[in-house]
Each structure stands twice: as structure tokens, then as C-alpha cells.
């Protein structure tokens, strides 16, 4: 059995030992957790007791797994405020059970008021979709983005150096379309005004920017007619 991790280094432990890089990072993470916990309890002595009773987030956040885009931090929100789902390149597919389960739980049971799809600049998944190198199982995962590359080839070429960003934006809008055709989402939009949003996070500026995912009323109505279920 593996030893339980220690929050503090033991005797003779060298934090900067290059032979143990993962342990160094993990030890720092545990120390950071202890500091974070202290700060949270100082700001709100009952925070963890209240969180243990349940959750009622207002936002569903569907983003990229990239370590540089932690939802709660860049939104400056507290634990319990955001229900988060992250995967490689924030891809939404109508056949992906993982994302479908998250959407169902967040929208139908937690009754979030906003559903957000957030992409970002310099996305490794999008860059991979623009290349033609074999990436194993990721080749299939990135297929929806490659399809966008195919459909918007001229537009992407015209973007020049902004090609990666442009494809990232198209990917966000495409994932929004998947949300708009989800029966659970359609019902929530119709009955209680669930709002859908597309965002791009600019890594160089540390700034969120909105994408225009609005559509005409008749288009929305036709989608409701086709994809809604009873």
C-alpha cells in the first residue's frame, strides 16, 4: 500500500531535490491547500459546514482542461458557485456520455441559470487539430474541430496568424450549437429562461471576451421543434 502523503516534509526531505519533481510539486500543493483552507475559514467560518449541506451553483462552466484556465479563479467566485466540466479543447458532442451527464445534472437537477462554453487562445487541442500528426485516441476526440477546419478552410486561411484563435472561436460556437440542440437545455430555455454564453479567454491578457452566439427567433423555434422531446 502506498504511504499517505504528508502535508509537511519529513526529516531530511529536500524540497528542491531534482530527483523528486512530482513530490516537490505535490508537497507544495498540500501546503497550498492548508493555506487556502485557513484563508477560506477566516473569511467565512461556516463555509465548509454550509458546503457540506449541498450545492446550488448558478453557472455551468464547460471549458478546456488546460491548467491555465481554472474557472473559479478567473471568475473570482467561491466554492459552490460554479459547476465545472472540463475536457480537451472544450469539445461538446451529442454522443459523449460524460458531458451529457454533466449537462443533465447541472440543468435538470441543479437548475443552473447560465450555461457557459469557454475556449481560449493558444489551445493545444486546437493547434493539434490544425496539424496532421497522429495523436492516438485524441485523433477521434478532436474530430469535431477538424470538421470545423474543413468547413471553414478559407476563413481560417484568411485569419493568418490568428488562425488558432479563429478556430478556437468556431469551436466554442459549435459547442454552443450542441447545447442548443440538447433536449434538457431546450426545456430549460423554454420554461425558465436558461441563458447560454460563449466565451474566449485570452491568455496573454488574462481577459474573458464574449462571442456572439445569438440566432434569429425563427431559427431557434425550428430547433425547438426538431430537437425538443416530451
Coordinates of C-alpha atoms in Angstrom, one line a residue:
X1 CA 0.0 0.0 0.0
X2 CA 1.2 3.5 -0.8
X3 CA 2.2 5.8 2.1
X4 CA -0.3 8.5 2.8
X5 CA 1.0 11.9 1.6
X6 CA 2.3 14.3 4.2
X7 CA 1.3 18.0 4.3
X8 CA 4.8 18.9 5.7
X9 CA 8.2 17.5 4.5
X10 CA 9.7 14.9 6.8
X11 CA 13.2 14.9 8.3
X12 CA 15.9 15.1 5.8
X13 CA 13.5 15.9 3.0
X14 CA 14.9 18.3 0.4
X15 CA 12.1 20.3 -1.3
X16 CA 14.3 21.1 -4.2
X17 CA 15.6 17.6 -4.9
X18 CA 15.5 17.4 -8.7
X19 CA 15.1 13.6 -8.5
X20 CA 11.6 14.1 -6.9
X21 CA 10.0 16.7 -9.1
X22 CA 6.5 15.3 -8.7
X23 CA 6.8 15.0 -4.9
X24 CA 8.1 18.6 -4.7
X25 CA 5.0 19.8 -6.6
X26 CA 2.7 17.6 -4.6
X27 CA 4.1 18.8 -1.3
X28 CA 3.8 22.4 -2.4
X29 CA 0.2 21.7 -3.4
X30 CA -0.7 20.2 0.0
X31 CA 1.0 23.2 1.8
X32 CA -1.0 25.5 -0.5
X33 CA -4.2 23.6 0.3
X34 CA -3.6 24.1 4.1
X35 CA -3.1 27.9 3.5
X36 CA -6.2 28.1 1.3
X37 CA -8.3 26.3 3.9
X38 CA -7.2 28.7 6.6
X39 CA -8.0 31.7 4.4
X40 CA -11.4 30.4 3.5
X41 CA -12.3 29.7 7.1
X42 CA -11.0 33.2 8.1
X43 CA -13.2 34.8 5.5
X44 CA -16.2 32.6 6.4
X45 CA -16.0 30.4 9.5
X46 CA -19.0 28.4 8.3
X47 CA -18.1 27.9 4.7
X48 CA -17.3 24.2 4.7
X49 CA -20.2 23.3 7.0
X50 CA -22.5 25.1 4.6
X51 CA -21.0 23.5 1.5
X52 CA -21.4 20.0 3.1
X53 CA -25.2 20.5 3.1
X54 CA -25.5 20.8 -0.6
X55 CA -24.8 22.9 -3.7
X56 CA -26.8 25.5 -5.7
X57 CA -24.4 26.9 -8.4
X58 CA -25.9 29.4 -10.8
X59 CA -23.4 28.7 -13.6
X60 CA -22.5 25.6 -15.6
X61 CA -19.0 26.1 -17.0
X62 CA -17.8 23.9 -19.9
X63 CA -14.2 24.6 -20.5
X64 CA -10.8 23.2 -21.6
X65 CA -8.7 21.0 -19.3
X66 CA -5.8 23.4 -19.8
X67 CA -4.2 24.1 -16.4
X68 CA -4.1 27.8 -17.2
X69 CA -7.8 28.4 -17.2
X70 CA -9.2 27.5 -13.7
X71 CA -12.9 28.6 -13.8
X72 CA -13.4 29.7 -10.2
X73 CA -10.2 31.7 -10.1
X74 CA -10.6 33.7 -13.3
X75 CA -14.2 34.4 -12.4
X76 CA -13.2 35.3 -8.8
X77 CA -16.0 33.1 -7.4
X78 CA -16.2 30.9 -4.4
X79 CA -16.5 27.1 -4.0
X80 CA -20.1 26.1 -4.8
X81 CA -20.7 29.0 -7.2
X82 CA -19.8 27.2 -10.5
X83 CA -20.5 23.6 -11.7
X84 CA -17.5 22.8 -13.8
X85 CA -16.9 20.3 -16.7
X86 CA -13.6 20.4 -18.5
X87 CA -12.1 18.3 -21.3
X88 CA -9.5 18.6 -24.1
X89 CA -10.4 21.7 -26.1
X90 CA -13.8 22.2 -24.6
X91 CA -15.4 19.9 -27.2
X92 CA -19.1 19.1 -26.8
X93 CA -20.5 16.1 -28.7
X94 CA -24.1 14.9 -28.6
X95 CA -22.8 11.3 -28.1
X96 CA -20.3 12.0 -25.3
X97 CA -21.9 10.5 -22.1
X98 CA -19.6 12.3 -19.8
X99 CA -20.6 15.8 -21.0
X100 CA -24.2 14.8 -21.4
X101 CA -24.3 13.6 -17.8
X102 CA -22.9 16.8 -16.6
X103 CA -25.4 18.9 -18.6
X104 CA -28.3 16.8 -17.4
X105 CA -27.3 17.1 -13.8
X106 CA -26.5 20.8 -13.9
X107 CA -29.5 21.9 -15.9
X108 CA -32.3 19.5 -14.8
X109 CA -31.3 18.9 -11.2
X110 CA -29.2 21.8 -10.0
X111 CA -31.2 24.2 -12.3
X112 CA -28.3 26.5 -13.2
X113 CA -29.3 29.8 -14.6
X114 CA -26.4 30.1 -17.1
X115 CA -24.5 27.6 -19.2
X116 CA -21.1 28.8 -20.5
X117 CA -18.8 27.3 -23.1
X118 CA -15.3 28.8 -22.7
X119 CA -12.4 28.3 -25.1
X120 CA -9.1 30.0 -25.0
X121 CA -6.2 31.3 -27.1
X122 CA -3.1 29.1 -27.6
X123 CA -5.2 26.0 -27.1
X124 CA -3.1 22.8 -27.6
X125 CA -6.1 20.8 -28.8
X126 CA -7.0 23.4 -31.5
X127 CA -3.4 23.5 -32.6
X128 CA -3.3 19.8 -32.9
X129 CA -6.5 19.9 -35.0
X130 CA -4.7 22.2 -37.4
X131 CA -1.8 19.8 -37.7
X132 CA -1.8 16.4 -39.3
X133 CA 0.2 14.4 -36.7
X134 CA -1.1 11.2 -35.2
X135 CA -2.1 11.7 -31.5
X136 CA -3.7 8.3 -30.7
X137 CA -7.1 8.5 -29.2
X138 CA -7.0 12.3 -29.4
X139 CA -7.4 12.0 -33.2
X140 CA -11.0 10.9 -32.7
X141 CA -11.7 13.3 -29.9
X142 CA -10.6 16.3 -32.0
X143 CA -12.6 15.2 -35.0
X144 CA -15.3 17.9 -34.4
X145 CA -12.6 20.6 -34.5
X146 CA -11.1 19.1 -37.6
X147 CA -14.5 19.1 -39.2
X148 CA -14.7 22.8 -38.5
X149 CA -11.2 23.2 -40.0
X150 CA -12.6 21.6 -43.2
X151 CA -15.8 23.6 -43.3
X152 CA -14.1 27.0 -42.6
X153 CA -10.8 26.4 -44.5
X154 CA -10.9 29.7 -46.5
X155 CA -11.9 31.7 -43.4
X156 CA -9.1 30.2 -41.4
X157 CA -6.5 30.9 -44.1
X158 CA -7.6 34.5 -44.2
X159 CA -7.1 34.8 -40.5
X160 CA -3.3 34.3 -40.9
X161 CA -1.5 34.4 -37.6
X162 CA -4.9 34.4 -35.8
X163 CA -5.8 31.0 -37.2
X164 CA -5.7 29.2 -33.9
X165 CA -7.8 31.8 -32.2
X166 CA -10.3 31.8 -35.0
X167 CA -10.7 28.1 -34.9
X168 CA -11.0 28.2 -31.1
X169 CA -13.9 30.7 -31.5
X170 CA -15.6 28.5 -34.1
X171 CA -15.2 25.5 -31.7
X172 CA -16.9 27.4 -28.9
X173 CA -19.8 28.4 -31.2
X174 CA -20.0 24.8 -32.4
X175 CA -20.2 23.5 -28.8
X176 CA -22.9 26.1 -28.1
X177 CA -24.9 24.7 -31.0
X178 CA -24.6 21.2 -29.5
X179 CA -26.0 22.7 -26.2
X180 CA -28.9 24.4 -28.1
X181 CA -29.9 21.1 -29.6
X182 CA -29.9 19.2 -26.2
X183 CA -33.4 18.4 -25.2
X184 CA -32.8 19.1 -21.5
X185 CA -31.3 22.5 -22.4
X186 CA -34.2 23.3 -24.7
X187 CA -36.7 22.6 -22.0
X188 CA -34.8 24.8 -19.5
X189 CA -34.6 27.7 -22.0
X190 CA -38.3 27.4 -22.7
X191 CA -39.6 27.0 -19.2
X192 CA -37.3 29.0 -17.0
X193 CA -35.1 31.2 -19.3
X194 CA -31.8 29.3 -19.1
X195 CA -29.2 31.5 -20.8
X196 CA -26.3 30.2 -23.0
X197 CA -23.0 32.0 -23.4
X198 CA -19.8 31.6 -25.4
X199 CA -16.5 33.0 -24.1
X200 CA -12.9 33.1 -25.2
X201 CA -10.1 33.5 -22.6
X202 CA -7.2 35.5 -23.9
X203 CA -4.2 34.0 -22.1
X204 CA -1.8 36.9 -22.9
X205 CA -4.2 39.5 -21.5
X206 CA -5.8 37.3 -18.8
X207 CA -9.2 38.5 -20.1
X208 CA -12.5 36.9 -20.9
X209 CA -14.2 38.0 -24.1
X210 CA -17.8 37.2 -25.2
X211 CA -18.7 35.6 -28.5
X212 CA -21.9 36.4 -30.4
X213 CA -23.9 33.2 -30.4
X214 CA -27.2 34.8 -30.9
X215 CA -29.6 33.4 -33.5
X216 CA -32.8 34.6 -35.1
X217 CA -36.0 33.7 -33.3
X218 CA -37.3 31.6 -36.2
X219 CA -34.1 29.5 -36.3
X220 CA -34.4 29.0 -32.5
X221 CA -38.0 28.0 -32.9
X222 CA -37.2 25.4 -35.6
X223 CA -34.5 23.9 -33.4
X224 CA -37.0 23.6 -30.6
X225 CA -39.5 21.9 -32.9
X226 CA -36.9 19.4 -34.1
X227 CA -34.9 18.6 -31.0
X228 CA -37.3 19.0 -28.1
X229 CA -38.8 15.9 -26.6
X230 CA -41.7 15.2 -24.2

